[in-house]
Amino acid sequence: MRRFVLLILMTLLAVAPAMGLRLTGWRPDPVADALLFGVAVLAAGFMLSWGAEAAEKHISQGLIVALVALVTVLPEYAVDLYYAFRAGQAPQSNYVHYAAANMTGANRLLVGVAWPLMVLLHWLRTRNRAVELSPVNTVEIAFLTLGSLYAFVIVLKGAIAPFDFAVLFAIFAAYLYRVSQLPKADEDVDEDEEPGPAAALSSLPPAAQWAWMGGLTLIAFVVIALSAEPFAEAMVQSGRILGIDEFLLIQWLAPLASEAPAVTIAVLFVLAGRAVSGLTAMISDKINQWTLLVGMLPLAMSLGAAGLTSLPLDARQKEEFLLTAAQSLFAIMLLVRLRLSVLAAGLLFGLFAVQVGLAFHFREDEAATIKSLTTLAWIYLALAAMLILLNGQQLASTLRDGLVRSHRRLETAHKAQRPAGD
């Protein structure tokens, strides 16, 4: 407990400079602002993750994984929704592009970096060449499929409308309800073992545990609320000062800070021998951002505009969105056999690295950038189509099981379906 309190004090010290700047209104330099407020957002994310992690023993395991994934990415929500709000206030400004860029970048980082990282760490720890998911994880795969398929509807429309929020929120709410009914995934670990710093809280009486969880969450909410705006603005100004495309900074650098706490908790799960929970947390993170966050963008923009409006996708943003949807579909097909192998993880990371490399290579050429996005999207779609032809039956079974079957029938139906080897 003493060590945990020390970590709390360290995070409070980390947020202190940013809070001082916020309260005084002093802004020494955009680059320094981005660093200080970025550290504050990161520290607040860790506080959120510790509070959510401590709640694991009080809520059903399936639901807590989904809630931890949601809570730990609130910094990402705060930054992205701020850009959407400012886009509503200035619909002709670049904030419209920033909102879409931050969301697509965060989603592609999860699939291209975080998912492979879980598999790599599991292999380094156990020498097992794949993370073998449980039959109950068909729920995550099924609902991620629904969200990804609806993303193609948004691409065809060329805008994210308030109506889309209703559809995407319904998918997310149904997902939460479904996982709340599921049993714990099979993992060969000690039930009393906690993976992270918040393990210390389990030794306290329940009332004290809830007090700590509530306090951490409240402090983190305040820090995020005070830091989101200056961090988001400082990222834009820093790009201009440093001569770096602010679009790329917002798409790739900002999500690194806001996603780090969620990824760290998942890493701790893997290192504690709970690779299924770690990978499931990252999949759940993808679900809530690909449904709830996407759906909330037009609402934030409408709030800024003081009236209902849609978030438009220009030529580049349509291709960014298409690429993100195509990557999601391909990743789903890699998971449909209830495993993610080292080879599959390497492919996800390799394709992601190509994306980032091309983005920076063509940063001065908009037409070439759009063409590269389209080409990569079709590569993902072609690979996904090949896997659908090979695993179409498994996909249909996964969707049926994940959406409608009871967990008891689900366990029975998939007992003999675990593939052996890679």
Short mmCIF file of N, CA and C in Angstrom, two decimals, residues 2-86:
data_model
loop_
_atom_site.label_atom_id
_atom_site.label_comp_id
_atom_site.label_asym_id
_atom_site.label_seq_id
_atom_site.Cartn_x
_atom_site.Cartn_y
_atom_site.Cartn_z
N ARG A 2 2.02 1.17 0.73
CA ARG A 2 2.92 2.32 0.75
C ARG A 2 3.45 2.63 -0.65
N ARG A 3 3.75 1.57 -1.41
CA ARG A 3 4.23 1.76 -2.77
C ARG A 3 3.16 2.37 -3.66
N PHE A 4 1.91 1.94 -3.47
CA PHE A 4 0.81 2.47 -4.26
C PHE A 4 0.60 3.96 -3.97
N VAL A 5 0.66 4.34 -2.68
CA VAL A 5 0.51 5.75 -2.30
C VAL A 5 1.63 6.57 -2.92
N LEU A 6 2.84 6.00 -2.97
CA LEU A 6 3.97 6.69 -3.59
C LEU A 6 3.70 6.94 -5.08
N LEU A 7 3.12 5.95 -5.76
CA LEU A 7 2.77 6.12 -7.18
C LEU A 7 1.72 7.23 -7.35
N ILE A 8 0.75 7.29 -6.45
CA ILE A 8 -0.27 8.34 -6.50
C ILE A 8 0.38 9.71 -6.35
N LEU A 9 1.30 9.82 -5.39
CA LEU A 9 2.00 11.10 -5.19
C LEU A 9 2.81 11.49 -6.43
N MET A 10 3.41 10.49 -7.08
CA MET A 10 4.19 10.78 -8.30
C MET A 10 3.28 11.29 -9.41
N THR A 11 2.10 10.70 -9.55
CA THR A 11 1.18 11.17 -10.60
C THR A 11 0.68 12.58 -10.27
N LEU A 12 0.44 12.86 -8.98
CA LEU A 12 -0.01 14.21 -8.60
C LEU A 12 1.08 15.24 -8.89
N LEU A 13 2.34 14.87 -8.64
CA LEU A 13 3.44 15.76 -8.98
C LEU A 13 3.53 15.97 -10.48
N ALA A 14 3.22 14.92 -11.25
CA ALA A 14 3.29 15.02 -12.71
C ALA A 14 2.24 15.98 -13.25
N VAL A 15 1.07 16.04 -12.61
CA VAL A 15 0.01 16.92 -13.13
C VAL A 15 0.13 18.34 -12.57
N ALA A 16 0.93 18.53 -11.51
CA ALA A 16 1.00 19.84 -10.86
C ALA A 16 1.41 20.97 -11.80
N PRO A 17 2.48 20.82 -12.63
CA PRO A 17 2.84 21.94 -13.52
C PRO A 17 1.71 22.34 -14.47
N ALA A 18 1.04 21.35 -15.05
CA ALA A 18 -0.04 21.66 -15.98
C ALA A 18 -1.19 22.35 -15.26
N MET A 19 -1.51 21.91 -14.06
CA MET A 19 -2.59 22.55 -13.31
C MET A 19 -2.21 23.98 -12.93
N GLY A 20 -0.92 24.19 -12.63
CA GLY A 20 -0.47 25.54 -12.35
C GLY A 20 -0.64 26.45 -13.56
N LEU A 21 -0.27 25.96 -14.74
CA LEU A 21 -0.45 26.75 -15.97
C LEU A 21 -1.92 27.03 -16.23
N ARG A 22 -2.75 26.03 -15.99
CA ARG A 22 -4.18 26.18 -16.25
C ARG A 22 -4.81 27.22 -15.32
N LEU A 23 -4.45 27.19 -14.05
CA LEU A 23 -5.04 28.11 -13.08
C LEU A 23 -4.55 29.53 -13.26
N THR A 24 -3.28 29.69 -13.65
CA THR A 24 -2.73 31.04 -13.82
C THR A 24 -3.00 31.61 -15.21
N GLY A 25 -3.28 30.72 -16.19
CA GLY A 25 -3.48 31.17 -17.55
C GLY A 25 -2.21 31.46 -18.29
N TRP A 26 -1.07 31.18 -17.69
CA TRP A 26 0.24 31.44 -18.33
C TRP A 26 0.55 30.33 -19.32
N ARG A 27 0.96 30.70 -20.54
CA ARG A 27 1.31 29.74 -21.57
C ARG A 27 2.72 30.09 -22.07
N PRO A 28 3.75 29.46 -21.48
CA PRO A 28 5.12 29.85 -21.83
C PRO A 28 5.50 29.57 -23.27
N ASP A 29 5.06 28.43 -23.81
CA ASP A 29 5.49 28.02 -25.15
C ASP A 29 4.61 26.84 -25.58
N PRO A 30 4.13 26.85 -26.84
CA PRO A 30 3.24 25.75 -27.26
C PRO A 30 3.85 24.37 -27.12
N VAL A 31 5.16 24.24 -27.41
CA VAL A 31 5.80 22.93 -27.29
C VAL A 31 5.84 22.49 -25.83
N ALA A 32 6.21 23.42 -24.94
CA ALA A 32 6.22 23.11 -23.51
C ALA A 32 4.81 22.82 -23.02
N ASP A 33 3.83 23.57 -23.51
CA ASP A 33 2.44 23.32 -23.13
C ASP A 33 2.01 21.92 -23.53
N ALA A 34 2.35 21.54 -24.77
CA ALA A 34 1.96 20.21 -25.24
C ALA A 34 2.58 19.13 -24.37
N LEU A 35 3.85 19.34 -23.98
CA LEU A 35 4.52 18.35 -23.14
C LEU A 35 3.90 18.27 -21.75
N LEU A 36 3.70 19.43 -21.11
CA LEU A 36 3.20 19.45 -19.73
C LEU A 36 1.75 18.96 -19.65
N PHE A 37 0.91 19.44 -20.56
CA PHE A 37 -0.48 19.00 -20.52
C PHE A 37 -0.61 17.56 -21.01
N GLY A 38 0.28 17.14 -21.91
CA GLY A 38 0.27 15.74 -22.33
C GLY A 38 0.63 14.82 -21.18
N VAL A 39 1.62 15.22 -20.37
CA VAL A 39 1.98 14.44 -19.18
C VAL A 39 0.82 14.38 -18.20
N ALA A 40 0.09 15.49 -18.06
CA ALA A 40 -1.06 15.52 -17.15
C ALA A 40 -2.15 14.57 -17.61
N VAL A 41 -2.41 14.58 -18.92
CA VAL A 41 -3.41 13.67 -19.47
C VAL A 41 -2.99 12.21 -19.25
N LEU A 42 -1.71 11.95 -19.47
CA LEU A 42 -1.18 10.60 -19.27
C LEU A 42 -1.32 10.16 -17.81
N ALA A 43 -0.93 11.04 -16.88
CA ALA A 43 -1.02 10.71 -15.45
C ALA A 43 -2.47 10.50 -15.02
N ALA A 44 -3.38 11.33 -15.53
CA ALA A 44 -4.79 11.16 -15.19
C ALA A 44 -5.32 9.84 -15.72
N GLY A 45 -4.85 9.46 -16.90
CA GLY A 45 -5.25 8.17 -17.45
C GLY A 45 -4.83 7.01 -16.58
N PHE A 46 -3.62 7.11 -15.99
CA PHE A 46 -3.17 6.06 -15.09
C PHE A 46 -4.02 6.01 -13.83
N MET A 47 -4.39 7.17 -13.31
CA MET A 47 -5.25 7.17 -12.13
C MET A 47 -6.60 6.53 -12.43
N LEU A 48 -7.14 6.83 -13.60
CA LEU A 48 -8.39 6.19 -14.01
C LEU A 48 -8.22 4.68 -14.12
N SER A 49 -7.11 4.26 -14.70
CA SER A 49 -6.90 2.84 -14.91
C SER A 49 -6.74 2.10 -13.58
N TRP A 50 -6.09 2.73 -12.60
CA TRP A 50 -5.93 2.08 -11.29
C TRP A 50 -7.28 1.95 -10.59
N GLY A 51 -8.10 3.00 -10.69
CA GLY A 51 -9.42 2.91 -10.07
C GLY A 51 -10.29 1.85 -10.72
N ALA A 52 -10.25 1.79 -12.06
CA ALA A 52 -11.05 0.79 -12.78
C ALA A 52 -10.53 -0.61 -12.52
N GLU A 53 -9.21 -0.75 -12.45
CA GLU A 53 -8.62 -2.06 -12.20
C GLU A 53 -9.03 -2.59 -10.83
N ALA A 54 -9.08 -1.70 -9.81
CA ALA A 54 -9.46 -2.11 -8.46
C ALA A 54 -10.91 -2.58 -8.39
N ALA A 55 -11.73 -2.12 -9.35
CA ALA A 55 -13.15 -2.49 -9.35
C ALA A 55 -13.38 -3.88 -9.92
N GLU A 56 -12.32 -4.52 -10.40
CA GLU A 56 -12.48 -5.81 -11.09
C GLU A 56 -13.13 -6.86 -10.20
N LYS A 57 -12.82 -6.85 -8.91
CA LYS A 57 -13.36 -7.87 -8.02
C LYS A 57 -14.82 -7.63 -7.66
N HIS A 58 -15.35 -6.46 -8.00
CA HIS A 58 -16.70 -6.11 -7.60
C HIS A 58 -17.71 -6.20 -8.74
N ILE A 59 -17.24 -6.42 -9.97
CA ILE A 59 -18.11 -6.45 -11.15
C ILE A 59 -17.76 -7.68 -11.97
N SER A 60 -18.74 -8.22 -12.70
CA SER A 60 -18.49 -9.41 -13.51
C SER A 60 -17.33 -9.17 -14.46
N GLN A 61 -16.53 -10.22 -14.68
CA GLN A 61 -15.27 -10.05 -15.40
C GLN A 61 -15.46 -9.53 -16.82
N GLY A 62 -16.47 -10.05 -17.53
CA GLY A 62 -16.69 -9.59 -18.89
C GLY A 62 -17.02 -8.11 -18.93
N LEU A 63 -17.86 -7.67 -18.01
CA LEU A 63 -18.26 -6.27 -17.98
C LEU A 63 -17.10 -5.38 -17.54
N ILE A 64 -16.31 -5.83 -16.56
CA ILE A 64 -15.22 -4.97 -16.08
C ILE A 64 -14.17 -4.76 -17.15
N VAL A 65 -13.91 -5.78 -17.97
CA VAL A 65 -12.94 -5.58 -19.05
C VAL A 65 -13.43 -4.49 -20.00
N ALA A 66 -14.73 -4.51 -20.32
CA ALA A 66 -15.30 -3.49 -21.19
C ALA A 66 -15.26 -2.12 -20.53
N LEU A 67 -15.57 -2.06 -19.23
CA LEU A 67 -15.59 -0.77 -18.54
C LEU A 67 -14.18 -0.22 -18.34
N VAL A 68 -13.23 -1.10 -18.03
CA VAL A 68 -11.84 -0.65 -17.91
C VAL A 68 -11.38 -0.06 -19.24
N ALA A 69 -11.72 -0.74 -20.34
CA ALA A 69 -11.34 -0.25 -21.66
C ALA A 69 -11.96 1.12 -21.92
N LEU A 70 -13.21 1.31 -21.48
CA LEU A 70 -13.89 2.58 -21.71
C LEU A 70 -13.30 3.68 -20.84
N VAL A 71 -13.13 3.40 -19.55
CA VAL A 71 -12.67 4.41 -18.62
C VAL A 71 -11.24 4.86 -18.93
N THR A 72 -10.38 3.91 -19.26
CA THR A 72 -8.97 4.26 -19.46
C THR A 72 -8.72 5.04 -20.75
N VAL A 73 -9.69 5.08 -21.65
CA VAL A 73 -9.49 5.89 -22.86
C VAL A 73 -10.28 7.19 -22.81
N LEU A 74 -10.77 7.58 -21.63
CA LEU A 74 -11.45 8.86 -21.52
C LEU A 74 -10.57 10.04 -21.93
N PRO A 75 -9.24 9.99 -21.69
CA PRO A 75 -8.41 11.08 -22.23
C PRO A 75 -8.52 11.21 -23.75
N GLU A 76 -8.58 10.08 -24.45
CA GLU A 76 -8.75 10.12 -25.90
C GLU A 76 -10.09 10.75 -26.28
N TYR A 77 -11.14 10.37 -25.56
CA TYR A 77 -12.46 10.96 -25.80
C TYR A 77 -12.42 12.47 -25.59
N ALA A 78 -11.79 12.91 -24.49
CA ALA A 78 -11.78 14.33 -24.17
C ALA A 78 -11.11 15.14 -25.27
N VAL A 79 -9.96 14.68 -25.75
CA VAL A 79 -9.23 15.42 -26.79
C VAL A 79 -10.02 15.43 -28.09
N ASP A 80 -10.52 14.27 -28.50
CA ASP A 80 -11.22 14.17 -29.79
C ASP A 80 -12.53 14.95 -29.77
N LEU A 81 -13.26 14.87 -28.67
CA LEU A 81 -14.53 15.60 -28.59
C LEU A 81 -14.29 17.10 -28.53
N TYR A 82 -13.16 17.52 -27.97
CA TYR A 82 -12.84 18.96 -28.00
C TYR A 82 -12.65 19.43 -29.44
N TYR A 83 -11.90 18.66 -30.24
CA TYR A 83 -11.72 19.03 -31.65
C TYR A 83 -13.07 19.09 -32.37
N ALA A 84 -13.95 18.14 -32.09
CA ALA A 84 -15.26 18.14 -32.74
C ALA A 84 -16.09 19.34 -32.30
N PHE A 85 -16.02 19.69 -31.02
CA PHE A 85 -16.74 20.86 -30.50
C PHE A 85 -16.27 22.13 -31.20
N ARG A 86 -14.94 22.28 -31.33
CA ARG A 86 -14.39 23.46 -32.00
C ARG A 86 -14.75 23.45 -33.49
#
